[in-house]
Each structure stands twice: as C-alpha cells, then as structure tokens.
C-alpha cells in the first residue's frame, strides 16, 4: 500500500513537473484581393480561395505574401500602411470601443471593463489592434473585387456609423455599424447597390501569433462552431494545408485567446461557407456570404462579437459562443464546479473563500471513503513492527514474503489499496479546478486577501506554496513509513518537489491544495486517535 501511494504521488509530481513548460507556457498582412469562387463541386465545401490578410502589414511582409500579391513601390506600401492605420470613425457604448479605417475594417477594439493589470494603470484590454509584432483585426471585402475600397463617413453617432464607398461599374457599398448599450456584439449591415449576386467575406485575422500559447491542453487561435462541432484548427496544420474550408448551417467562426474572443456569425437558419487559412505569419478565420437580393441590390447582415469569454454572457447570444470556453477532459467536473463557485461568489464576493468552501464541501462528500482510507493507514502503522520482522525473516524469498504479508493483511483486516483513494480522488478534481482557474474570465485578476491580488497567477511571495509544502511534510509523518530505506528517502523529498512545483501554479490552486491538506491532517489525526494510534 505505502509503495503504491509513494509511486502514485511521485508519478503525479514528475508528470506535472516535466510537462509544465510544455503544457502551460507563459501568457505574454496585407489584404490581397480574394480570388473568384471556383465552380461548385458536389462536396459540401465550395472550392474558393479564401482572402488573405493585409491590414497593418509591413512592407517586408507584403513582399513575401505569395504569388497573389502584387509588388508595390516602398513609398506606396508605406502610404497604404498609413491609410490602413488611419481611423475614420469610432463606434462605442458603455463596454466596448471600436475603431474603423477607410477600408471598413475594425482595427482596434477596447474593452472598457477589463484592464491588462489589476490596478488602474494597466490600461484597457485591446482585443483588436494593429501592432507590428502581433496584430489582430477584422477586415472584409467583395469576392472578385480587385480595386481598392475607400469608405467615407456619411452619418455618425457614438453608437452607430454609416459608411459608403464607390465601386467600379457605378456600384456603391454602404455599411452600417451599430452597437447597442451594454452589448459586446456589433451589428454589421452591408448593402451593395446595383450589386445583386455579389459575395462578401468577413474574416478575423491574427498576424505573427505566439504559437506557444496553443497546446493540446489549451487552444488559442482560429476557432469555430460548425454544424454543432467545435473546430479548433492548429497553427501548424494550417501552415501545412494552407486553407481549410467548411460549409454549415448557422454556426460561428473567429479567433480567441485564453480570456477573449472575436467571433463572426449570421442568421442561424442560413447556410455559410467558412474558411481557415494560414501561411506561417498571418492566420484568418472567416466566412463567405451569399447575401440576399433586394431588387438590384445585395444585402448582408452579420454580427461580430468582441468581448470576454464569460459563459453566462456568451449564452445570452444564443449561437453557442459559450463553447469557446473549453474545460477539457474533466469538463464533467469543471462545469458544475464553475457553476457552484459562481453561485457561491454571489454570496461571499471572494473567489478565495469560494475555493475554501469548495474544499470543505468536497471533503464532506468524501468523508466516509477518506475515513476508511485513513483507518486502513492507521492499521498499517500498527502492524509495521510485524511487517519489519517478516521482511528480515524472508529477505531472500520474495515470493514467501508476499504470501506472508497477504496473510498478515487478512488477519488484521487491512486493505493495502485503500490508502490510495485520497490521491486518486484528488487527481481529477485537481485538474478540473486548474481548468476553472485557468479558463474562467471571472477568476482573472480575482483578489483573495493581503498579498494575493490575483488567484489566477502564482503567489508573488511564494508563501502559499511553502505552507503547502509544510502541510505535506506533516501528512508524510502521519503516514506509515516505507520499510525500504530508498523509498523512505524518496518520500522525504516529495514535499520539497511539490513545493518547488507549486511555486508557479495559480495561487487559487495552491490555496485549494493547502486547505485540503490541512483538513486531511485534521481528519487523519481524528481517525488515528479513534483507532488508538499515536
């Protein structure tokens, strides 16, 4: 039993320690005219060439954009980039501020209720921005339209703006952007006058992303919900394939980070052609719209969500945006855990206290199984002198030693496997809580008390990990000592290994483990007293 406990604990610590940097790394293009849609094949997805990214691209990026890009003089590139960055209109409400350039692209999006740091000096979170290192924006265009598009403002108010651009052949592109109060969803209404039959594309673009943020444990980058299935294209896969196309009724597509999402969706009863594209530098997630005829005009209506990945908020939009919050393998534990903590927060208004109450509830639910386990461990301590004598007597006969040990367990009604239960129970709960702390926007920058001002990041003073390590040391002293000297030495190092490992875990997770250890020590001491073990 003690060997299995040791091996389980050691394996868990080594697994997390070795895999930490791989699983959880730190959080830290020029728009080419899209090609014409190819002839419709019988396959569900149309063979179209998805448009490429352009807004905010540098001259060097433009030169390497591929065969479809037309080389331009450096002065013209600089002029185009300046025009791309020039804001001609802003649309805002009480939660969101958007900036629009002359191409009708959304080149900046600030969230008024979220900051980069817990203190006011952190600056507002910018989900969309034109930055040379890592730009994110949303652009659009007419399929097959090669001429540059330049919008002008024809009507504007703080929450609504109407733009117009003249196209070849006497056509006019009219775009109206509307934000309702308290809403993160931008309504986009497009009309191509005298352009019946036109196809429009909208795409979220991410340029030079930090690909290390996308792991098998946490997805970042292009995402979508197509045909009820969550699509999470990998950067490397897009680099290899170039473009992925899908057709679906309803759904949405976009790009996400850990806490924020940019998503494009339309009427959930209509059919859409979705695409994902990447070339090693710029990645696009977009949709091609067929539009509706209104006489000689083409009408398009889409919605763009730009905001936090709050499950409660995302559900209100009714298109499945909440699916972007992925709690992983143990979602069946993490989802009710998240709901319970949100309910608790409504009463105590402190997520640290919510975590403590969660631990108390879990310990109460598993009180009887844990009591059995601790009773078995106490019984093991009582028979340790007999076990030691057997090991000395049958030191050269491992088979005989095993037979006599089983007789000893049976005689004293000891189950050597029952001591594994507390560890086995905690593993899924541990990882489920990690995902809740990691993925929940509500936990972001959530303070506890004193020096803990953000439960989603590590303890800045490492006090909680040290206390956790001390509690683990106390627990180790309460457990039966392994008879093998080598195993005993390994066990002595486990509290140190776990302490070092937990230095960089979210403070909320360390708080959970610390409180769990303290309650386990109290329960174990009580059980040992009841069975007469000191």
Coordinates of C-alpha atoms in Angstrom, one line a residue:
X1 CA 0.0 0.0 0.0
X2 CA 2.7 2.5 1.0
X3 CA 4.6 1.6 -2.1
X4 CA 1.6 2.3 -4.3
X5 CA 1.0 5.6 -2.5
X6 CA 4.5 6.7 -3.0
X7 CA 4.6 5.7 -6.6
X8 CA 1.3 7.5 -7.3
X9 CA 2.4 10.7 -5.6
X10 CA 5.8 10.6 -7.2
X11 CA 4.5 9.8 -10.7
X12 CA 2.0 12.7 -10.4
X13 CA 4.6 15.1 -9.3
X14 CA 7.1 14.1 -12.0
X15 CA 4.3 14.2 -14.7
X16 CA 3.3 17.7 -13.8
X17 CA 6.8 19.0 -13.2
X18 CA 8.2 17.7 -16.5
X19 CA 5.1 18.7 -18.5
X20 CA 4.6 22.1 -17.0
X21 CA 6.5 24.2 -19.5
X22 CA 5.2 22.2 -22.4
X23 CA 1.5 22.3 -21.3
X24 CA 1.2 25.8 -19.9
X25 CA 3.7 28.2 -21.4
X26 CA 3.5 31.8 -20.1
X27 CA 0.9 34.1 -21.5
X28 CA 2.7 37.1 -22.7
X29 CA -0.8 41.1 -43.5
X30 CA -1.7 42.6 -46.2
X31 CA -5.2 42.2 -47.7
X32 CA -4.9 40.7 -51.1
X33 CA -7.9 40.8 -53.5
X34 CA -9.7 37.4 -53.0
X35 CA -9.9 35.1 -55.9
X36 CA -13.2 34.2 -57.5
X37 CA -15.1 31.3 -56.0
X38 CA -14.4 28.1 -58.0
X39 CA -17.2 26.2 -59.6
X40 CA -19.4 24.5 -57.0
X41 CA -18.4 20.9 -56.5
X42 CA -20.7 18.2 -55.1
X43 CA -18.7 18.2 -51.9
X44 CA -20.2 20.2 -49.1
X45 CA -17.5 22.9 -49.1
X46 CA -17.1 25.2 -52.1
X47 CA -13.7 25.4 -53.7
X48 CA -13.0 29.0 -53.0
X49 CA -9.7 30.8 -52.4
X50 CA -10.0 32.4 -49.0
X51 CA -8.9 36.0 -48.9
X52 CA -5.5 36.9 -47.3
X53 CA -4.8 39.3 -44.6
X54 CA -3.5 42.8 -45.2
X55 CA -4.3 45.5 -42.6
X56 CA -1.2 46.7 -40.8
X57 CA 1.2 44.6 -42.7
X58 CA 4.7 45.8 -43.1
X59 CA 6.4 46.3 -46.5
X60 CA 8.6 43.2 -46.0
X61 CA 5.6 41.1 -45.2
X62 CA 3.9 42.3 -48.3
X63 CA 6.9 41.3 -50.5
X64 CA 6.6 37.7 -49.2
X65 CA 2.9 37.4 -49.3
X66 CA 2.9 35.0 -52.2
X67 CA 2.2 34.8 -55.9
X68 CA -1.2 36.5 -55.5
X69 CA 0.3 39.7 -54.0
X70 CA 1.3 42.5 -56.4
X71 CA 4.7 44.0 -55.7
X72 CA 4.5 47.7 -54.9
X73 CA 7.0 50.5 -54.5
X74 CA 8.1 51.1 -51.0
X75 CA 6.7 54.6 -50.8
X76 CA 3.3 53.2 -51.9
X77 CA 3.5 50.4 -49.3
X78 CA 4.2 53.0 -46.6
X79 CA 1.3 55.1 -47.8
X80 CA -1.1 52.2 -47.8
X81 CA 0.0 51.2 -44.3
X82 CA -0.6 54.7 -43.0
X83 CA -4.0 54.7 -44.6
X84 CA -4.7 51.3 -43.0
X85 CA -3.9 52.7 -39.6
X86 CA -5.8 55.9 -40.0
X87 CA -9.1 55.9 -38.1
X88 CA -12.0 57.4 -39.9
X89 CA -14.8 56.5 -37.4
X90 CA -15.4 55.1 -33.9
X91 CA -18.3 53.2 -32.6
X92 CA -18.8 52.7 -28.8
X93 CA -21.1 52.0 -26.0
X94 CA -20.5 51.5 -22.2
X95 CA -18.5 48.3 -22.6
X96 CA -16.8 48.5 -26.0
X97 CA -15.0 51.0 -28.2
X98 CA -14.2 50.1 -31.9
X99 CA -12.1 51.9 -34.4
X100 CA -12.7 51.7 -38.2
X101 CA -10.3 52.6 -41.0
X102 CA -11.1 53.7 -44.6
X103 CA -11.4 50.0 -45.7
X104 CA -14.2 49.5 -43.3
X105 CA -12.0 47.2 -41.2
X106 CA -12.1 47.0 -37.4
X107 CA -8.5 47.8 -36.5
X108 CA -9.0 48.4 -32.7
X109 CA -11.3 47.1 -30.0
X110 CA -11.0 48.2 -26.4
X111 CA -12.9 46.6 -23.6
X112 CA -13.9 49.3 -21.1
X113 CA -14.4 46.9 -18.2
X114 CA -11.2 44.9 -18.5
X115 CA -7.6 46.0 -17.9
X116 CA -4.3 44.4 -18.6
X117 CA -3.4 44.6 -14.9
X118 CA -5.5 44.6 -11.8
X119 CA -4.6 48.2 -11.0
X120 CA -6.0 51.1 -13.0
X121 CA -2.6 51.9 -14.5
X122 CA -2.7 48.6 -16.5
X123 CA -4.6 50.1 -19.5
X124 CA -7.7 48.8 -21.2
X125 CA -7.6 45.4 -22.8
X126 CA -7.3 45.7 -26.6
X127 CA -8.7 42.6 -28.3
X128 CA -8.2 44.1 -31.7
X129 CA -5.1 46.2 -32.5
X130 CA -2.6 46.9 -35.3
X131 CA 0.7 46.0 -33.8
X132 CA 3.8 45.1 -35.8
X133 CA 4.5 42.2 -33.6
X134 CA 1.1 40.6 -33.1
X135 CA -1.7 42.3 -34.9
X136 CA -5.3 41.3 -34.6
X137 CA -8.1 42.9 -36.6
X138 CA -11.2 42.2 -38.7
X139 CA -11.5 43.0 -42.4
X140 CA -13.8 42.3 -45.3
X141 CA -14.2 42.6 -49.0
X142 CA -16.2 41.6 -52.1
X143 CA -15.2 38.4 -53.7
X144 CA -13.6 39.1 -57.0
X145 CA -13.2 42.9 -56.4
X146 CA -9.7 43.9 -57.2
X147 CA -10.0 47.6 -57.0
X148 CA -9.1 49.3 -53.7
X149 CA -12.0 50.2 -51.5
X150 CA -12.1 53.5 -49.7
X151 CA -15.0 54.3 -47.3
X152 CA -16.1 57.7 -46.2
X153 CA -18.4 58.5 -43.3
X154 CA -21.9 59.7 -44.3
X155 CA -23.6 59.6 -41.0
X156 CA -22.3 59.1 -37.5
X157 CA -23.3 58.9 -33.8
X158 CA -21.4 57.5 -30.8
X159 CA -23.1 54.0 -31.2
X160 CA -23.9 54.0 -34.9
X161 CA -22.0 54.9 -38.1
X162 CA -22.8 54.6 -41.8
X163 CA -20.0 54.4 -44.3
X164 CA -20.1 54.5 -48.1
X165 CA -17.6 53.5 -50.8
X166 CA -17.8 53.9 -54.6
X167 CA -17.1 50.7 -56.6
X168 CA -16.4 50.1 -60.2
X169 CA -19.4 50.0 -62.6
X170 CA -21.4 52.6 -60.7
X171 CA -21.9 50.3 -57.6
X172 CA -22.0 51.7 -54.1
X173 CA -21.1 49.8 -51.0
X174 CA -22.9 51.0 -47.9
X175 CA -22.0 49.7 -44.5
X176 CA -23.8 50.5 -41.2
X177 CA -22.2 49.5 -37.8
X178 CA -24.3 49.5 -34.7
X179 CA -23.6 48.9 -31.0
X180 CA -26.4 48.6 -28.5
X181 CA -25.9 49.6 -24.9
X182 CA -24.2 47.0 -22.7
X183 CA -23.6 44.8 -25.7
X184 CA -20.4 43.2 -27.0
X185 CA -22.0 42.3 -30.3
X186 CA -21.5 44.7 -33.2
X187 CA -24.3 44.6 -35.9
X188 CA -22.9 44.8 -39.4
X189 CA -25.3 45.7 -42.2
X190 CA -24.0 45.8 -45.8
X191 CA -25.7 46.9 -48.9
X192 CA -24.1 46.6 -52.4
X193 CA -26.2 49.0 -54.5
X194 CA -26.6 47.6 -58.0
X195 CA -24.5 44.6 -56.9
X196 CA -27.1 41.8 -56.8
X197 CA -25.4 38.4 -56.8
X198 CA -22.2 39.7 -55.1
X199 CA -20.5 37.6 -52.4
X200 CA -19.0 39.2 -49.4
X201 CA -16.4 37.9 -47.0
X202 CA -15.6 38.8 -43.4
X203 CA -12.6 37.5 -41.6
X204 CA -10.8 37.7 -38.2
X205 CA -7.1 38.0 -38.7
X206 CA -4.2 37.2 -36.4
X207 CA -0.7 38.1 -37.5
X208 CA 2.5 36.8 -36.0
X209 CA 0.8 35.0 -33.1
X210 CA 2.6 33.4 -30.2
X211 CA 2.1 29.8 -31.3
X212 CA 3.4 28.5 -27.9
X213 CA 0.1 29.6 -26.4
X214 CA -1.7 26.9 -28.4
X215 CA -1.1 23.5 -26.7
X216 CA -3.1 20.2 -26.6
X217 CA -4.3 21.3 -23.2
X218 CA -5.3 24.9 -24.1
X219 CA -6.3 26.1 -27.6
X220 CA -5.5 29.6 -28.8
X221 CA -6.1 31.0 -32.3
X222 CA -8.7 30.2 -35.0
X223 CA -11.8 28.5 -33.7
X224 CA -15.4 28.0 -34.8
X225 CA -18.6 26.1 -34.1
X226 CA -19.7 24.5 -37.4
X227 CA -22.6 22.0 -37.7
X228 CA -22.6 21.7 -33.9
X229 CA -19.0 20.6 -33.8
X230 CA -16.2 22.7 -32.3
X231 CA -13.5 23.4 -34.8
X232 CA -10.0 24.3 -33.4
X233 CA -7.5 24.4 -36.3
X234 CA -3.9 24.2 -35.3
X235 CA -1.4 26.8 -36.5
X236 CA 0.9 24.1 -37.8
X237 CA -1.9 22.3 -39.6
X238 CA -2.9 25.5 -41.3
X239 CA 0.8 26.1 -42.3
X240 CA 0.9 22.7 -43.9
X241 CA -2.6 22.7 -45.6
X242 CA -2.7 26.4 -46.4
X243 CA -6.5 26.6 -46.2
X244 CA -9.4 24.6 -44.7
X245 CA -12.9 25.1 -45.9
X246 CA -16.2 24.1 -44.4
X247 CA -19.9 24.5 -45.1
X248 CA -22.5 24.7 -42.3
X249 CA -25.9 25.9 -41.4
X250 CA -25.6 28.7 -38.8
X251 CA -22.6 28.5 -36.5
X252 CA -19.8 31.0 -36.0
X253 CA -16.1 31.4 -36.6
X254 CA -13.3 33.6 -35.2
X255 CA -10.1 33.8 -33.2
X256 CA -9.7 33.5 -29.5
X257 CA -7.2 33.8 -26.7
X258 CA -7.4 32.5 -23.2
X259 CA -9.9 35.1 -22.0
X260 CA -11.2 36.9 -25.0
X261 CA -13.0 36.0 -28.3
X262 CA -13.6 37.6 -31.7
X263 CA -16.4 35.8 -33.4
X264 CA -18.4 36.3 -36.6
X265 CA -21.9 34.9 -37.1
X266 CA -25.1 35.4 -39.0
X267 CA -28.7 34.1 -39.1
X268 CA -28.5 30.6 -37.7
X269 CA -31.0 29.3 -40.3
X270 CA -28.8 30.3 -43.3
X271 CA -26.0 28.3 -44.9
X272 CA -22.5 29.7 -44.9
X273 CA -19.1 28.9 -46.4
X274 CA -16.4 29.0 -43.7
X275 CA -12.7 29.0 -44.1
X276 CA -9.4 29.0 -42.1
X277 CA -6.1 30.0 -43.7
X278 CA -2.5 30.3 -42.6
X279 CA 0.9 30.9 -44.2
X280 CA 3.2 30.9 -41.2
X281 CA 2.7 34.6 -40.4
X282 CA -0.9 35.5 -40.8
X283 CA -3.9 33.4 -39.9
X284 CA -7.5 34.0 -40.9
X285 CA -10.9 32.6 -39.7
X286 CA -13.7 33.9 -41.9
X287 CA -17.0 33.3 -43.7
X288 CA -18.2 33.9 -47.3
X289 CA -21.7 35.3 -47.5
X290 CA -24.1 34.9 -50.5
X291 CA -26.3 37.7 -49.3
X292 CA -29.9 38.3 -50.2
X293 CA -31.4 40.2 -53.2
X294 CA -33.3 43.4 -52.8
X295 CA -34.1 44.4 -56.4
X296 CA -30.7 45.2 -57.9
X297 CA -29.0 45.4 -54.5
X298 CA -27.3 42.7 -52.4
X299 CA -28.0 42.7 -48.7
X300 CA -25.8 41.2 -46.0
X301 CA -26.3 41.1 -42.2
X302 CA -23.7 39.7 -39.8
X303 CA -22.8 40.1 -36.2
X304 CA -19.3 40.4 -34.7
X305 CA -18.8 39.5 -31.0
X306 CA -15.7 41.1 -29.5
X307 CA -15.5 40.5 -25.8
X308 CA -14.8 38.3 -22.7
X309 CA -15.3 34.6 -22.6
X310 CA -17.8 34.7 -19.8
X311 CA -20.1 31.6 -20.0
X312 CA -23.1 33.5 -18.6
X313 CA -22.6 36.3 -21.1
X314 CA -21.9 34.2 -24.1
X315 CA -25.0 32.1 -23.6
X316 CA -27.2 35.2 -24.0
X317 CA -26.3 35.5 -27.7
X318 CA -27.9 32.1 -28.4
X319 CA -25.4 30.9 -31.0
X320 CA -23.2 28.6 -28.9
X321 CA -20.4 31.1 -28.3
X322 CA -20.0 29.6 -24.8
X323 CA -18.5 26.5 -26.4
X324 CA -15.3 28.5 -26.8
X325 CA -14.7 28.0 -23.0
X326 CA -13.2 24.6 -23.0
X327 CA -12.8 22.9 -19.6
X328 CA -11.0 19.9 -21.2
X329 CA -11.0 16.2 -20.3
X330 CA -12.6 16.7 -16.8
X331 CA -15.3 19.1 -18.0
X332 CA -17.9 17.0 -16.4
X333 CA -16.4 18.0 -13.1
X334 CA -15.2 21.5 -14.0
X335 CA -18.5 22.8 -15.3
X336 CA -20.6 22.1 -12.2
X337 CA -17.6 23.3 -10.1
X338 CA -17.5 26.6 -12.1
X339 CA -21.3 27.0 -11.7
X340 CA -21.1 26.2 -8.0
X341 CA -18.3 28.7 -7.4
X342 CA -20.2 31.4 -9.3
X343 CA -23.2 30.8 -7.1
X344 CA -21.0 31.0 -4.0
X345 CA -19.4 34.2 -5.3
X346 CA -22.9 35.8 -5.4
X347 CA -22.9 35.3 -1.6
X348 CA -19.3 35.8 -0.4
X349 CA -17.9 38.0 -3.2
X350 CA -14.4 36.5 -2.8
X351 CA -13.2 33.6 -5.0
X352 CA -10.6 32.6 -2.4
X353 CA -13.3 32.0 0.1
X354 CA -15.3 30.2 -2.6
X355 CA -12.3 27.8 -3.1
X356 CA -12.1 27.2 0.6
X357 CA -15.8 26.4 0.8
X358 CA -15.4 24.1 -2.2
X359 CA -12.7 22.1 -0.5
X360 CA -14.9 21.8 2.6
X361 CA -17.8 20.5 0.5
X362 CA -15.6 18.0 -1.3
X363 CA -14.1 16.8 2.0
X364 CA -17.7 16.4 3.4
X365 CA -18.8 14.4 0.3
X366 CA -15.9 12.1 0.6
X367 CA -15.7 12.0 4.3
X368 CA -16.6 8.3 4.7
X369 CA -14.3 6.9 2.0
X370 CA -11.5 9.1 3.3
X371 CA -12.2 7.8 6.8
X372 CA -11.9 4.2 5.7
X373 CA -8.6 5.1 3.9
X374 CA -7.1 6.8 7.0
X375 CA -8.3 3.9 9.2
X376 CA -6.5 1.5 6.9
X377 CA -3.4 3.6 7.0
X378 CA -3.5 3.7 10.8
X379 CA -3.9 -0.1 10.9
X380 CA -0.9 -0.3 8.7
X381 CA 1.1 1.7 11.2
X382 CA 0.1 -0.7 13.9
X383 CA 1.3 -3.8 12.1
X384 CA 4.6 -2.2 10.9
X385 CA 6.7 -3.9 13.6
X386 CA 5.4 -7.3 12.4
X387 CA 6.0 -6.4 8.7
X388 CA 9.5 -5.4 9.5
X389 CA 10.2 -8.8 11.1
X390 CA 8.8 -10.6 8.1
X391 CA 11.0 -8.6 5.8
X392 CA 14.0 -9.6 7.8
X393 CA 13.0 -13.2 8.0
X394 CA 12.2 -13.6 4.3
X395 CA 14.7 -11.2 2.9
X396 CA 15.9 -13.8 0.4
X397 CA 12.5 -15.2 -0.6
X398 CA 10.3 -12.6 -2.2
X399 CA 7.5 -15.0 -3.0
X400 CA 7.2 -16.3 0.5
X401 CA 7.4 -12.7 1.9
X402 CA 4.4 -11.7 -0.4
X403 CA 2.4 -14.7 0.8
X404 CA 3.0 -14.0 4.5
X405 CA 2.2 -10.3 4.0
X406 CA -1.1 -11.1 2.5
X407 CA -1.9 -13.4 5.4
X408 CA -1.0 -10.5 7.8
X409 CA -3.3 -8.1 5.9
X410 CA -6.1 -10.6 6.1
X411 CA -5.6 -11.3 9.8
X412 CA -5.8 -7.6 10.7
X413 CA -8.5 -6.8 8.1
X414 CA -6.2 -4.3 6.3
X415 CA -6.7 -3.3 2.7
X416 CA -3.3 -2.0 1.4
X417 CA -5.0 -0.4 -1.6
X418 CA -7.5 1.7 0.3
X419 CA -4.8 4.3 1.2
X420 CA -4.6 5.2 -2.5
X421 CA -8.1 6.6 -2.5
X422 CA -7.4 10.2 -1.3
X423 CA -4.8 10.6 -4.1
X424 CA -7.0 9.0 -6.8
X425 CA -9.9 11.2 -5.9
X426 CA -7.9 14.4 -5.9
X427 CA -6.3 14.0 -9.3
X428 CA -9.4 14.7 -11.5
X429 CA -10.6 17.4 -9.0
X430 CA -7.1 19.0 -9.1
X431 CA -7.0 19.2 -12.9
X432 CA -10.7 20.3 -13.1
X433 CA -10.1 23.2 -10.7
X434 CA -6.9 24.1 -12.6
X435 CA -9.0 24.5 -15.8
X436 CA -11.6 26.5 -13.9
X437 CA -9.0 28.9 -12.6
X438 CA -7.2 29.0 -16.0
X439 CA -10.1 29.4 -18.3
X440 CA -12.7 31.4 -16.4
X441 CA -12.6 35.1 -17.1
X442 CA -14.2 35.6 -13.7
X443 CA -11.1 34.3 -12.0
X444 CA -8.8 36.6 -14.0
X445 CA -7.3 39.2 -11.6
X446 CA -9.6 38.0 -8.8
X447 CA -8.1 39.0 -5.4
X448 CA -8.1 37.0 -2.2
X449 CA -6.6 38.8 0.9
X450 CA -3.4 40.6 1.6
X451 CA -0.6 39.9 -0.9
X452 CA -2.8 37.6 -3.1
X453 CA -4.3 40.0 -5.6
X454 CA -4.8 37.6 -8.4
X455 CA -5.8 34.0 -7.8
X456 CA -5.2 33.0 -11.4
X457 CA -1.4 33.6 -11.2
X458 CA 1.3 32.4 -8.9
X459 CA 1.8 33.7 -5.3
X460 CA 4.2 36.6 -5.8
X461 CA 5.8 36.0 -2.4
X462 CA 5.6 32.1 -2.5
X463 CA 4.0 32.0 0.9
X464 CA 1.2 29.6 0.0
X465 CA 3.5 27.1 -1.7
X466 CA 5.8 27.0 1.3
X467 CA 2.8 26.5 3.7
X468 CA 1.5 23.8 1.3
X469 CA 4.9 22.0 1.4
X470 CA 4.9 22.2 5.2
X471 CA 1.5 20.6 5.4
X472 CA 2.6 17.9 3.0
X473 CA 5.5 17.2 5.3
X474 CA 3.2 16.8 8.3
X475 CA 1.0 14.5 6.2
X476 CA 4.0 12.4 5.4
X477 CA 4.9 12.0 9.0
X478 CA 1.4 10.7 9.8
X479 CA 1.5 8.0 7.1
X480 CA 3.2 4.6 7.6
X481 CA 6.9 4.8 6.8
X482 CA 8.1 2.7 3.8
X483 CA 10.2 -0.3 5.0
X484 CA 12.6 0.2 2.1
X485 CA 15.2 2.8 3.0
X486 CA 15.4 4.0 -0.6
X487 CA 11.7 4.5 -0.7
X488 CA 11.8 6.4 2.6
X489 CA 14.4 8.8 1.2
X490 CA 12.3 9.4 -1.9
X491 CA 9.3 10.1 0.2
X492 CA 11.2 12.7 2.2
X493 CA 12.0 14.7 -0.9
X494 CA 8.4 14.7 -2.2
X495 CA 7.3 17.7 -0.1
X496 CA 10.3 19.7 -1.5
X497 CA 9.5 18.6 -5.1
X498 CA 5.8 19.6 -4.7
X499 CA 6.8 22.9 -3.1
X500 CA 9.1 23.8 -6.0
X501 CA 6.5 22.7 -8.5
X502 CA 3.7 24.7 -6.8
X503 CA 5.7 27.9 -6.8
X504 CA 4.5 28.6 -10.3
X505 CA 0.9 27.2 -10.0
X506 CA -2.0 29.7 -9.8
X507 CA -2.4 30.9 -6.2
X508 CA -6.0 29.6 -6.2
X509 CA -4.9 26.1 -6.9
X510 CA -2.2 26.2 -4.2
X511 CA -4.9 27.5 -1.8
X512 CA -7.1 24.6 -2.7
X513 CA -4.3 22.1 -2.1
X514 CA -3.2 23.7 1.2
X515 CA -6.7 23.8 2.7
X516 CA -7.3 20.2 1.5
X517 CA -4.1 19.1 3.2
X518 CA -5.0 20.9 6.5
X519 CA -8.4 19.3 6.6
X520 CA -6.9 15.9 5.7
X521 CA -4.4 16.2 8.5
X522 CA -7.2 17.0 11.0
X523 CA -9.3 14.1 9.8
X524 CA -6.4 11.7 9.8
X525 CA -5.4 12.7 13.3
X526 CA -9.0 12.1 14.5
X527 CA -9.2 8.7 12.9
X528 CA -5.8 7.7 14.3
X529 CA -7.0 8.7 17.8
X530 CA -10.2 6.7 17.4
X531 CA -8.2 3.5 16.5
X532 CA -5.6 4.0 19.2
X533 CA -2.7 5.0 17.1
X534 CA -0.4 7.9 18.1

